[in-house]
Amino acid sequence: MEHPVISFQETHHEINGKPLYEKRFSKVLSYHNGIAPVYTEIDKKKVAYFIDYSGDNIFDRYFIQAFGFYDGLAAVCDESGFFHINLDGKDLYKNRYAWCGNFVENKCSVCDFEGNYFHISINGERLYNENFIYVGDFKYGIAVAVLKNGKSVHIFENGIRVHNMEYDALYPYHKGYAVAKDSKGFFHIDKSGKELYKERYAELEPFYNNKALATDFYGNKLIIDYDSLGMAQSSEHFLFDDELVKQKIYNTFARDAFSFFDMRILYAVLELGILQNIKINKSCEIIDINLDKTIKDLLISWLEHYGYIKNNMLTIKGEAVLDIKDVICYWQSLPYNTSCYLMESIKNNCEFFSNIYGAKFFNFIKNNQKYSNYFSFISSFYSSDYSNLNIQLSNEIVCDLGCGSGALLDALKVKFPKITPVYADLIDNRINKNSEFYNIDFFKPLPSNLNADVYIMSRIMHDYNDKDALIIFKHIADKMKKDNKLYLFETVLDNSSKGITVSFHILNMLGGRERTISEIESLLNKAGLSIINKNLCSGTISLLEVKKND
């Protein structure tokens, strides 16, 4: 007997275009093991059950939902929840779940009534203790699991990680390689979690006999040849001719060249208080803001078009933008205005901020509360970049030099409650001001009464040129004792493009730059300091442990 297929109407099954049975259902699913789930109405109530090739109810059981048999087991749902049955229609186990997947490789994804995802065995028993916000099917003994932080990992059936990498998205391994996604796009990884190449793509498929289809960020389709990876010739082969590829690139750059204006409009909306006005008044009339009606109507149309408001209310997108108003307004004010003179910074290898505002950046915000508040907020906002770095503390006095918002040391205090935190900066921009604070100037000796066992500095040294950075390191070295430690949280340049755009911003605003590990070591050595430990991270921030030379 040929395998029955679902009819176009999905109301019955057919073989060679002929109905397999006379009955008609609301919906049918595919046959597996000679059994198919179907949906129909009985006494005006939607029910599901399983049929044989004759269309008859094979188990004499009814469910709310029913799915096909995989590995001889089917997921079903009744009033008690989701569970599995075997080919005899009997319950496989006593447990009930909010959702069940299908058994693959004798393992199944389930979700409990508290929203936790994990895998179970054919006995209905958990395979591991950890909970996830989602888990996929096992393939070749490896599954994708999504952590509570939104990152994806690969796990074995006992829940142990296949590798230590976390990515924005992961897909199952296929022939030893998996598709992964980070903030820059899609790429392939091996079983150690390491990237096979530096390129990133907008869309990507698994390798199929050593070739993978990809789409770049211009919309061009191309083939990645595994055999060419790491070789001198390109591993990419475009599927269009050069003129079509160029045309797509032209269109992308033409669009991007004007795209900055949307952010300028949003900046104006936030500074004028329009989203705040809509939220408070629950109206798109823009009350109490003195603008021409035609301008108000234009702004409302723009906000609706881009999904910030709907039905006189802020959307989730609108709420989120309002939450990070200070981040957007900071970048669209001082840095944006200064970036208009980036060419001058490049030509003269210097900052241009002081030419516009009459003072160096940190002295300017010291005397301007609005921008000081903005800078404090973004310092706290970007502090999440430090979360994966391994620093060990116990009961030391820990001083954050250039503490900014204080978010980093606040987080360390939560993680290591026995430490004594001390904060130091040019001005006090801390969110929580319930601990000791010292006013310091990096270009003067540190206060004589400022003492600590451990000093930390985060994203400070890249703000300065080599001459100024050396002065700062020397002042710290003069303060440190032999048994003191200095932890540097900095972006460390490597052979990748990490930090390359930020480097232009730092030059333009501050006259500083990102550095390689050897350049940082050279500055430290000149100041009488040495690196004793390195945690060079693939992300934005790396951790360097420093001591004073004997």
Coordinates of C-alpha atoms in Angstrom, one line a residue:
M1 CA 0.0 0.0 0.0
E2 CA 1.3 3.4 -0.9
H3 CA 1.6 6.0 1.8
P4 CA -1.5 8.2 2.1
V5 CA -1.1 11.9 1.7
I6 CA -3.2 14.8 3.1
S7 CA -5.7 16.2 0.6
F8 CA -5.4 19.8 -0.5
Q9 CA -8.5 20.7 1.6
E10 CA -6.8 18.9 4.6
T11 CA -10.2 17.3 5.4
H12 CA -9.1 13.7 4.5
H13 CA -6.3 11.5 3.2
E14 CA -5.7 10.3 -0.4
I15 CA -3.7 7.8 -2.4
N16 CA -3.2 8.7 -6.1
G17 CA -5.8 11.4 -5.8
K18 CA -8.5 9.1 -4.5
P19 CA -10.0 9.4 -1.0
L20 CA -8.7 6.7 1.5
Y21 CA -12.1 6.7 3.3
E22 CA -15.5 8.3 3.1
K23 CA -15.4 10.4 6.3
R24 CA -14.5 14.1 6.3
F25 CA -12.9 16.0 9.2
S26 CA -12.2 19.6 10.1
K27 CA -8.4 18.9 9.7
V28 CA -6.2 15.9 9.3
L29 CA -2.5 15.4 10.0
S30 CA -0.1 12.9 8.5
Y31 CA 0.0 9.1 9.1
H32 CA 2.8 7.7 11.1
N33 CA 3.0 4.0 12.0
G34 CA -0.4 3.7 10.2
I35 CA -2.1 6.1 12.6
A36 CA -3.1 9.8 11.9
P37 CA -4.5 12.5 14.2
V38 CA -7.6 14.2 13.1
Y39 CA -9.8 17.1 14.3
T40 CA -13.6 17.3 14.1
E41 CA -16.6 18.6 16.0
I42 CA -18.8 16.5 18.3
D43 CA -21.8 18.1 20.0
K44 CA -20.4 21.5 18.8
K45 CA -17.2 20.9 20.6
K46 CA -13.8 20.6 18.8
V47 CA -12.1 17.4 19.6
A48 CA -9.1 15.4 18.3
Y49 CA -8.5 11.7 18.1
F50 CA -6.5 9.1 16.1
I51 CA -7.7 7.1 13.1
D52 CA -6.5 4.0 11.2
Y53 CA -6.5 3.6 7.4
S54 CA -10.3 3.1 7.5
G55 CA -10.9 6.5 9.2
D56 CA -12.1 4.9 12.4
N57 CA -11.2 6.1 15.9
I58 CA -8.5 3.5 16.8
F59 CA -8.1 4.2 20.5
D60 CA -11.7 5.3 21.5
R61 CA -10.1 8.3 23.2
Y62 CA -10.7 12.0 22.6
F63 CA -8.3 14.9 23.2
I64 CA -8.2 18.7 22.9
Q65 CA -5.1 18.5 20.7
A66 CA -3.3 15.5 19.1
F67 CA -0.1 15.3 17.0
G68 CA 1.6 12.6 15.0
F69 CA 3.6 9.6 16.2
Y70 CA 7.4 10.1 16.3
D71 CA 9.6 7.3 17.5
G72 CA 6.3 5.5 18.2
L73 CA 5.1 8.2 20.6
A74 CA 2.5 11.0 20.1
A75 CA 2.0 14.3 22.0
V76 CA -1.6 14.9 23.1
C77 CA -3.5 17.3 25.3
D78 CA -6.6 16.9 27.4
E79 CA -8.0 19.0 30.3
S80 CA -5.1 17.9 32.5
G81 CA -2.4 19.2 30.1
F82 CA 0.1 17.8 27.6
F83 CA 1.5 14.3 27.7
H84 CA 2.5 11.4 25.4
I85 CA 0.8 8.2 24.5
N86 CA 2.2 5.0 22.9
L87 CA 1.0 3.0 19.8
D88 CA -1.6 1.3 22.0
G89 CA -3.1 4.7 23.0
K90 CA -1.9 4.3 26.6
D91 CA -0.3 7.1 28.6
L92 CA 3.4 7.0 28.6
Y93 CA 3.8 8.5 32.0
K94 CA 1.8 10.3 34.7
N95 CA 3.3 13.8 34.5
R96 CA 1.4 16.6 32.7
Y97 CA 2.9 19.7 31.0
A98 CA 1.9 23.0 29.6
W99 CA 3.3 21.9 26.3
C100 CA 5.1 18.9 24.8
G101 CA 7.2 18.5 21.6
N102 CA 7.8 15.3 19.8
F103 CA 10.2 12.5 20.8
V104 CA 13.5 12.6 18.8
E105 CA 16.4 10.3 19.6
N106 CA 14.3 9.1 22.6
K107 CA 14.3 12.6 24.1
C108 CA 11.6 15.3 24.1
S109 CA 11.2 19.0 24.8
V110 CA 8.6 19.9 27.3
C111 CA 7.4 23.1 29.2
D112 CA 6.1 22.9 32.7
F113 CA 3.2 25.0 34.1
E114 CA 5.7 27.6 35.3
G115 CA 7.1 28.2 31.9
N116 CA 10.3 26.3 32.3
Y117 CA 11.6 24.3 29.3
F118 CA 13.7 21.1 29.6
H119 CA 14.0 17.6 28.1
I120 CA 12.5 14.3 29.3
S121 CA 13.2 10.7 28.6
I122 CA 10.7 8.1 27.4
N123 CA 9.9 7.4 31.0
G124 CA 8.8 11.0 31.5
E125 CA 11.8 11.8 33.7
R126 CA 13.9 15.0 33.5
L127 CA 17.3 14.5 31.9
Y128 CA 18.9 17.4 33.9
N129 CA 18.0 19.9 36.6
E130 CA 18.6 23.2 34.7
N131 CA 15.6 25.2 33.4
F132 CA 15.6 27.1 30.1
I133 CA 13.2 29.5 28.4
Y134 CA 13.2 27.2 25.4
V135 CA 14.8 24.0 24.2
G136 CA 14.9 22.4 20.8
D137 CA 15.1 18.8 19.6
F138 CA 18.2 16.7 19.9
K139 CA 20.1 16.0 16.7
Y140 CA 23.2 13.8 16.9
G141 CA 23.0 14.0 20.7
I142 CA 23.1 17.8 20.8
A143 CA 20.3 20.3 21.3
V144 CA 19.9 24.1 21.3
A145 CA 18.8 25.7 24.6
V146 CA 17.9 29.3 25.3
L147 CA 19.1 30.8 28.6
K148 CA 17.1 33.3 30.7
N149 CA 19.4 36.1 29.4
G150 CA 18.2 35.4 25.9
K151 CA 21.4 33.8 24.7
S152 CA 21.5 30.3 23.1
V153 CA 23.8 27.4 24.0
H154 CA 24.4 23.9 22.8
I155 CA 23.8 21.1 25.4
F156 CA 24.3 17.3 25.6
E157 CA 21.4 15.1 26.9
N158 CA 22.7 15.5 30.5
G159 CA 22.4 19.3 30.2
I160 CA 26.2 19.8 30.1
R161 CA 27.4 22.5 27.6
V162 CA 28.9 21.3 24.4
H163 CA 31.1 24.4 24.5
N164 CA 31.4 27.6 26.6
M165 CA 30.1 30.0 24.0
E166 CA 26.8 31.8 24.2
Y167 CA 25.3 33.4 21.0
D168 CA 22.2 35.5 20.1
A169 CA 21.0 32.5 18.2
L170 CA 22.1 28.9 17.5
Y171 CA 20.9 26.1 15.3
P172 CA 21.5 22.3 15.4
Y173 CA 24.8 20.8 14.4
H174 CA 24.9 19.4 10.9
K175 CA 27.9 17.3 9.8
G176 CA 29.9 18.8 12.7
Y177 CA 29.1 22.5 12.1
A178 CA 26.3 24.8 13.3
V179 CA 24.9 28.1 12.2
A180 CA 25.3 30.8 14.9
K181 CA 24.4 34.5 15.2
D182 CA 26.0 37.3 17.1
S183 CA 25.4 41.0 17.1
K184 CA 27.0 41.3 13.7
G185 CA 25.1 38.5 11.9
F186 CA 25.1 34.8 11.0
F187 CA 28.2 32.6 10.6
H188 CA 29.3 28.9 11.1
I189 CA 30.9 27.5 14.2
D190 CA 32.6 24.2 15.0
K191 CA 32.0 21.9 18.0
S192 CA 34.2 24.0 20.2
G193 CA 31.9 26.9 19.6
K194 CA 34.6 28.8 17.6
E195 CA 33.8 30.7 14.4
L196 CA 35.1 29.2 11.1
Y197 CA 35.6 32.6 9.6
K198 CA 35.3 36.3 10.4
E199 CA 32.6 37.2 7.9
R200 CA 28.9 37.7 8.9
Y201 CA 25.7 37.3 6.9
A202 CA 22.1 38.5 7.0
E203 CA 20.9 34.9 6.3
L204 CA 22.8 31.6 6.3
E205 CA 22.1 27.9 5.7
P206 CA 24.0 24.8 7.0
F207 CA 26.8 23.3 4.9
Y208 CA 25.5 20.9 2.3
N209 CA 28.3 18.7 0.9
N210 CA 30.8 21.5 1.9
K211 CA 28.8 24.4 0.4
A212 CA 26.4 26.8 2.2
L213 CA 23.9 29.4 0.8
A214 CA 24.3 32.8 2.3
T215 CA 22.7 36.3 1.9
D216 CA 24.9 39.3 2.6
F217 CA 23.7 42.6 4.1
Y218 CA 23.1 44.0 0.6
G219 CA 20.7 41.2 -0.3
N220 CA 23.2 39.4 -2.5
K221 CA 23.0 35.6 -2.6
L222 CA 26.4 33.8 -2.5
I223 CA 27.9 30.4 -1.9
I224 CA 30.4 29.7 0.9
D225 CA 32.8 27.0 0.0
Y226 CA 34.1 25.1 3.0
D227 CA 37.1 23.8 1.2
S228 CA 38.3 27.4 0.6
L229 CA 37.9 28.6 4.1
G230 CA 41.2 29.9 5.5
M231 CA 42.8 29.8 2.0
A232 CA 44.1 32.8 0.1
Q233 CA 41.3 32.8 -2.4
S234 CA 37.8 34.0 -1.4
S235 CA 35.4 31.4 0.1
E236 CA 32.5 33.4 -1.4
H237 CA 31.1 33.0 -4.9
F238 CA 28.3 35.4 -5.8
L239 CA 25.3 34.0 -7.7
F240 CA 24.6 37.2 -9.5
D241 CA 26.9 39.0 -12.0
D242 CA 29.0 41.9 -10.8
E243 CA 26.7 44.6 -12.1
L244 CA 23.7 43.3 -10.2
V245 CA 25.8 43.0 -7.0
K246 CA 27.0 46.6 -7.4
Q247 CA 23.5 47.9 -8.0
K248 CA 22.3 46.3 -4.7
I249 CA 25.3 47.9 -3.0
Y250 CA 24.5 51.3 -4.6
N251 CA 20.9 51.1 -3.3
T252 CA 22.0 50.2 0.2
F253 CA 24.5 53.0 0.5
A254 CA 22.0 55.5 -1.0
R255 CA 19.5 54.5 1.7
D256 CA 22.0 54.4 4.5
A257 CA 23.3 57.8 3.6
F258 CA 20.0 59.3 4.6
S259 CA 19.1 56.9 7.4
F260 CA 20.7 59.1 10.0
F261 CA 17.7 61.5 9.7
D262 CA 15.3 59.1 11.3
M263 CA 17.4 59.2 14.5
R264 CA 17.6 63.0 14.3
I265 CA 13.7 63.1 14.2
L266 CA 13.5 60.7 17.2
Y267 CA 16.0 62.9 19.0
A268 CA 13.8 66.0 18.4
V269 CA 10.7 64.0 19.5
L270 CA 12.4 63.0 22.8
E271 CA 13.9 66.5 23.6
L272 CA 10.5 68.1 22.9
G273 CA 8.9 65.7 25.3
I274 CA 6.3 64.4 22.8
L275 CA 6.4 60.8 23.7
Q276 CA 6.2 61.7 27.4
N277 CA 3.2 63.9 26.6
I278 CA 1.4 61.1 24.8
K279 CA 2.1 58.7 27.6
I280 CA 0.8 61.1 30.3
N281 CA -2.3 62.3 28.5
K282 CA -3.0 59.0 26.7
S283 CA -3.7 61.1 23.6
C284 CA -2.0 61.8 20.3
E285 CA -3.2 65.4 20.4
I286 CA 0.3 66.5 21.8
I287 CA -1.2 68.7 24.5
D288 CA 0.8 71.6 26.2
I289 CA 3.6 71.6 23.6
N290 CA 3.6 74.8 21.5
L291 CA 3.9 73.5 17.9
D292 CA 2.1 74.3 14.6
K293 CA -0.8 71.8 14.0
T294 CA 0.7 70.7 10.7
I295 CA 4.0 69.9 12.5
K296 CA 2.1 68.0 15.2
D297 CA 0.2 66.0 12.6
L298 CA 3.4 65.2 10.8
L299 CA 5.1 64.0 14.0
I300 CA 2.2 61.8 14.9
S301 CA 2.2 60.3 11.4
W302 CA 5.9 59.6 11.7
L303 CA 5.5 58.0 15.1
E304 CA 2.7 55.8 14.0
H305 CA 4.5 54.8 10.8
Y306 CA 7.6 53.6 12.7
G307 CA 5.6 51.9 15.4
Y308 CA 6.2 54.1 18.4
I309 CA 2.5 54.8 19.0
K310 CA -0.8 53.0 18.2
N311 CA -4.4 53.8 19.1
N312 CA -3.4 56.9 21.2
M313 CA -1.0 54.8 23.3
L314 CA 2.7 54.1 23.3
T315 CA 3.7 50.7 21.9
I316 CA 6.3 48.5 23.6
K317 CA 8.8 50.1 21.2
G318 CA 7.7 53.6 22.3
E319 CA 8.0 52.7 26.0
A320 CA 11.5 51.2 25.4
V321 CA 12.7 54.3 23.6
L322 CA 11.4 56.5 26.4
D323 CA 13.2 54.3 29.0
I324 CA 16.6 54.9 27.3
K325 CA 15.9 58.5 26.3
D326 CA 19.2 59.6 27.9
V327 CA 21.2 57.2 25.8
I328 CA 19.7 58.4 22.6
C329 CA 19.8 62.1 23.5
Y330 CA 23.5 61.8 24.6
W331 CA 24.7 60.2 21.3
Q332 CA 22.6 62.6 19.2
S333 CA 23.9 65.7 21.0
L334 CA 27.6 66.1 21.9
P335 CA 29.0 63.1 20.0
Y336 CA 26.8 63.8 16.9
N337 CA 27.8 67.5 16.8
T338 CA 31.5 66.7 17.2
S339 CA 31.3 64.0 14.6
C340 CA 30.5 66.7 12.0
Y341 CA 34.2 67.6 12.3
L342 CA 35.6 64.1 12.2
M343 CA 37.6 64.9 9.1
E344 CA 39.5 67.6 11.0
S345 CA 40.3 65.0 13.8
I346 CA 41.6 62.5 11.2
K347 CA 43.7 65.1 9.4
N348 CA 45.3 66.4 12.6
N349 CA 45.1 63.2 14.8
C350 CA 43.4 65.1 17.6
E351 CA 40.1 65.6 19.4
F352 CA 37.9 68.4 18.1
F353 CA 35.4 68.6 21.0
S354 CA 37.2 71.5 22.7
N355 CA 37.2 73.5 19.4
I356 CA 33.4 73.4 19.5
Y357 CA 32.6 73.7 23.2
G358 CA 35.6 75.6 24.5
A359 CA 36.7 72.9 26.9
K360 CA 37.9 69.3 27.0
F361 CA 35.0 66.8 27.2
F362 CA 35.3 65.8 30.9
N363 CA 35.8 69.5 32.0
F364 CA 32.7 70.5 30.0
I365 CA 30.3 67.9 31.4
K366 CA 31.7 68.7 34.9
N367 CA 30.0 72.1 34.6
N368 CA 26.9 71.0 32.7
Q369 CA 24.4 69.1 34.7
K370 CA 22.2 68.0 31.7
Y371 CA 25.1 66.3 29.9
S372 CA 26.6 65.1 33.1
N373 CA 23.3 63.3 33.8
Y374 CA 23.3 61.9 30.2
F375 CA 26.8 60.6 30.6
S376 CA 26.1 59.0 34.0
F377 CA 23.1 57.2 32.5
I378 CA 25.0 55.7 29.5
S379 CA 27.9 54.6 31.8
S380 CA 25.4 52.6 33.8
F381 CA 23.6 51.4 30.7
Y382 CA 26.7 50.0 29.1
S383 CA 28.0 48.4 32.3
S384 CA 26.4 45.1 31.3
D385 CA 29.4 44.6 29.1
Y386 CA 31.3 43.5 32.2
S387 CA 29.0 40.8 33.4
N388 CA 30.9 37.8 31.9
L389 CA 34.4 38.8 33.1
N390 CA 35.9 36.7 35.9
I391 CA 37.1 38.8 38.8
Q392 CA 37.6 37.3 42.3
L393 CA 37.3 39.4 45.4
S394 CA 36.7 38.7 49.1
N395 CA 36.9 41.3 51.8
E396 CA 39.2 43.9 50.3
I397 CA 38.9 47.7 50.1
V398 CA 38.1 48.2 46.4
C399 CA 38.4 51.7 44.8
D400 CA 36.9 52.5 41.4
L401 CA 39.1 55.2 39.8
G402 CA 36.9 57.1 37.4
C403 CA 33.8 55.5 38.7
G404 CA 31.3 57.4 36.6
S405 CA 27.8 56.2 37.5
G406 CA 29.3 53.7 40.0
A407 CA 27.5 50.8 38.3
L408 CA 30.5 48.6 38.0
L409 CA 31.5 48.8 41.7
D410 CA 27.8 48.6 42.7
A411 CA 27.6 45.3 40.9
L412 CA 30.8 44.0 42.4
K413 CA 29.5 44.9 45.9
V414 CA 26.4 42.8 45.2
K415 CA 28.5 39.9 44.0
F416 CA 31.1 40.2 46.8
P417 CA 29.2 41.7 49.8
K418 CA 32.2 41.7 52.1
I419 CA 34.2 44.2 50.1
T420 CA 34.4 47.9 51.1
P421 CA 33.7 50.0 48.1
V422 CA 35.4 53.4 47.5
Y423 CA 34.4 55.6 44.6
A424 CA 36.6 58.2 43.0
D425 CA 36.1 60.6 40.0
L426 CA 36.4 64.2 38.9
I427 CA 32.8 64.7 39.7
D428 CA 30.2 62.6 41.6
N429 CA 27.8 61.2 39.0
R430 CA 26.9 58.1 41.0
I431 CA 23.4 56.8 41.0
N432 CA 23.7 55.5 44.6
K433 CA 25.7 57.9 46.8
N434 CA 25.7 55.9 50.1
S435 CA 29.5 55.0 50.1
E436 CA 32.7 56.9 50.4
F437 CA 33.6 59.2 47.5
Y438 CA 36.9 61.1 46.6
N439 CA 37.2 63.9 44.1
I440 CA 40.3 63.1 42.0
D441 CA 42.1 64.5 39.0
F442 CA 44.0 61.9 36.9
F443 CA 46.7 64.5 36.1
K444 CA 47.5 65.1 39.8
P445 CA 48.7 62.7 42.4
L446 CA 45.9 60.7 44.0
P447 CA 44.8 62.0 47.5
S448 CA 47.0 60.9 50.3
N449 CA 44.1 59.7 52.4
L450 CA 42.8 57.5 49.5
N451 CA 43.9 53.9 50.2
A452 CA 42.7 50.6 48.9
D453 CA 43.7 47.0 48.4
V454 CA 42.4 46.8 44.9
Y455 CA 42.0 49.5 42.3
I456 CA 39.7 49.1 39.3
M457 CA 39.5 51.3 36.1
S458 CA 36.9 50.7 33.5
R459 CA 37.1 52.2 30.0
I460 CA 39.3 55.0 31.1
M461 CA 42.6 54.6 29.3
H462 CA 41.2 54.6 25.8
D463 CA 40.0 58.2 26.5
Y464 CA 43.6 59.4 26.5
N465 CA 46.6 59.6 24.1
D466 CA 49.8 57.8 25.1
K467 CA 51.4 60.8 26.8
D468 CA 48.4 61.4 29.1
A469 CA 47.8 57.7 29.7
L470 CA 51.3 57.3 30.9
I471 CA 50.9 60.2 33.4
I472 CA 47.7 58.5 34.7
F473 CA 49.4 55.1 35.1
K474 CA 52.4 56.7 36.9
H475 CA 50.1 58.4 39.4
I476 CA 48.4 55.1 40.1
A477 CA 51.7 53.3 40.4
D478 CA 52.9 55.9 42.9
K479 CA 49.8 55.1 45.0
M480 CA 50.0 51.3 44.8
K481 CA 51.7 49.1 47.4
K482 CA 53.5 45.9 46.5
D483 CA 50.5 43.7 47.4
N484 CA 47.9 45.9 45.7
K485 CA 46.2 45.0 42.5
L486 CA 44.9 47.1 39.6
Y487 CA 42.1 45.6 37.4
L488 CA 41.8 47.3 34.0
F489 CA 38.5 46.8 32.1
E490 CA 39.3 47.9 28.5
T491 CA 38.7 47.0 24.9
V492 CA 41.8 45.3 23.6
L493 CA 42.4 45.4 19.9
D494 CA 43.2 42.2 18.1
N495 CA 43.3 41.1 14.4
S496 CA 39.5 41.5 14.2
S497 CA 37.6 44.7 13.6
K498 CA 36.5 44.9 17.2
G499 CA 36.3 48.5 18.4
I500 CA 37.3 49.9 15.0
T501 CA 34.3 52.4 14.7
V502 CA 34.6 53.3 18.4
S503 CA 38.2 54.2 17.8
F504 CA 37.2 57.1 15.5
H505 CA 34.7 58.3 18.0
I506 CA 37.3 58.3 20.8
L507 CA 39.8 60.2 18.6
N508 CA 37.1 62.8 17.6
M509 CA 35.8 63.4 21.1
L510 CA 38.8 62.8 23.4
G511 CA 41.9 62.4 21.3
G512 CA 42.4 58.9 22.7
R513 CA 42.4 55.5 21.1
E514 CA 41.9 51.7 21.6
R515 CA 45.1 49.8 22.0
T516 CA 46.6 46.3 21.4
I517 CA 47.7 44.2 24.4
S518 CA 51.4 45.0 23.6
E519 CA 50.7 48.7 23.5
I520 CA 49.0 48.6 26.9
E521 CA 51.8 46.5 28.3
S522 CA 54.4 49.0 27.1
L523 CA 52.6 51.9 28.8
L524 CA 52.3 49.9 32.0
N525 CA 55.9 48.9 32.0
K526 CA 57.0 52.5 31.6
A527 CA 54.9 53.4 34.6
G528 CA 56.5 50.6 36.7
L529 CA 53.5 48.2 36.4
S530 CA 53.1 44.7 34.9
I531 CA 50.2 42.6 33.7
I532 CA 50.1 39.3 35.7
N533 CA 46.8 38.0 34.3
K534 CA 44.8 38.5 31.1
N535 CA 41.2 37.7 30.3
L536 CA 41.0 38.7 26.7
C537 CA 37.4 38.5 25.7
S538 CA 35.8 38.1 22.3
G539 CA 33.2 40.7 23.4
T540 CA 33.7 44.4 23.9
I541 CA 35.6 44.4 27.2
S542 CA 38.6 42.5 28.4
L543 CA 40.0 42.2 31.9
L544 CA 43.7 42.8 32.8
E545 CA 45.1 42.1 36.3
V546 CA 48.1 44.4 37.0
K547 CA 50.6 44.7 39.9
K548 CA 53.4 47.1 40.8
N549 CA 56.9 46.0 39.8
D550 CA 59.3 45.0 42.5

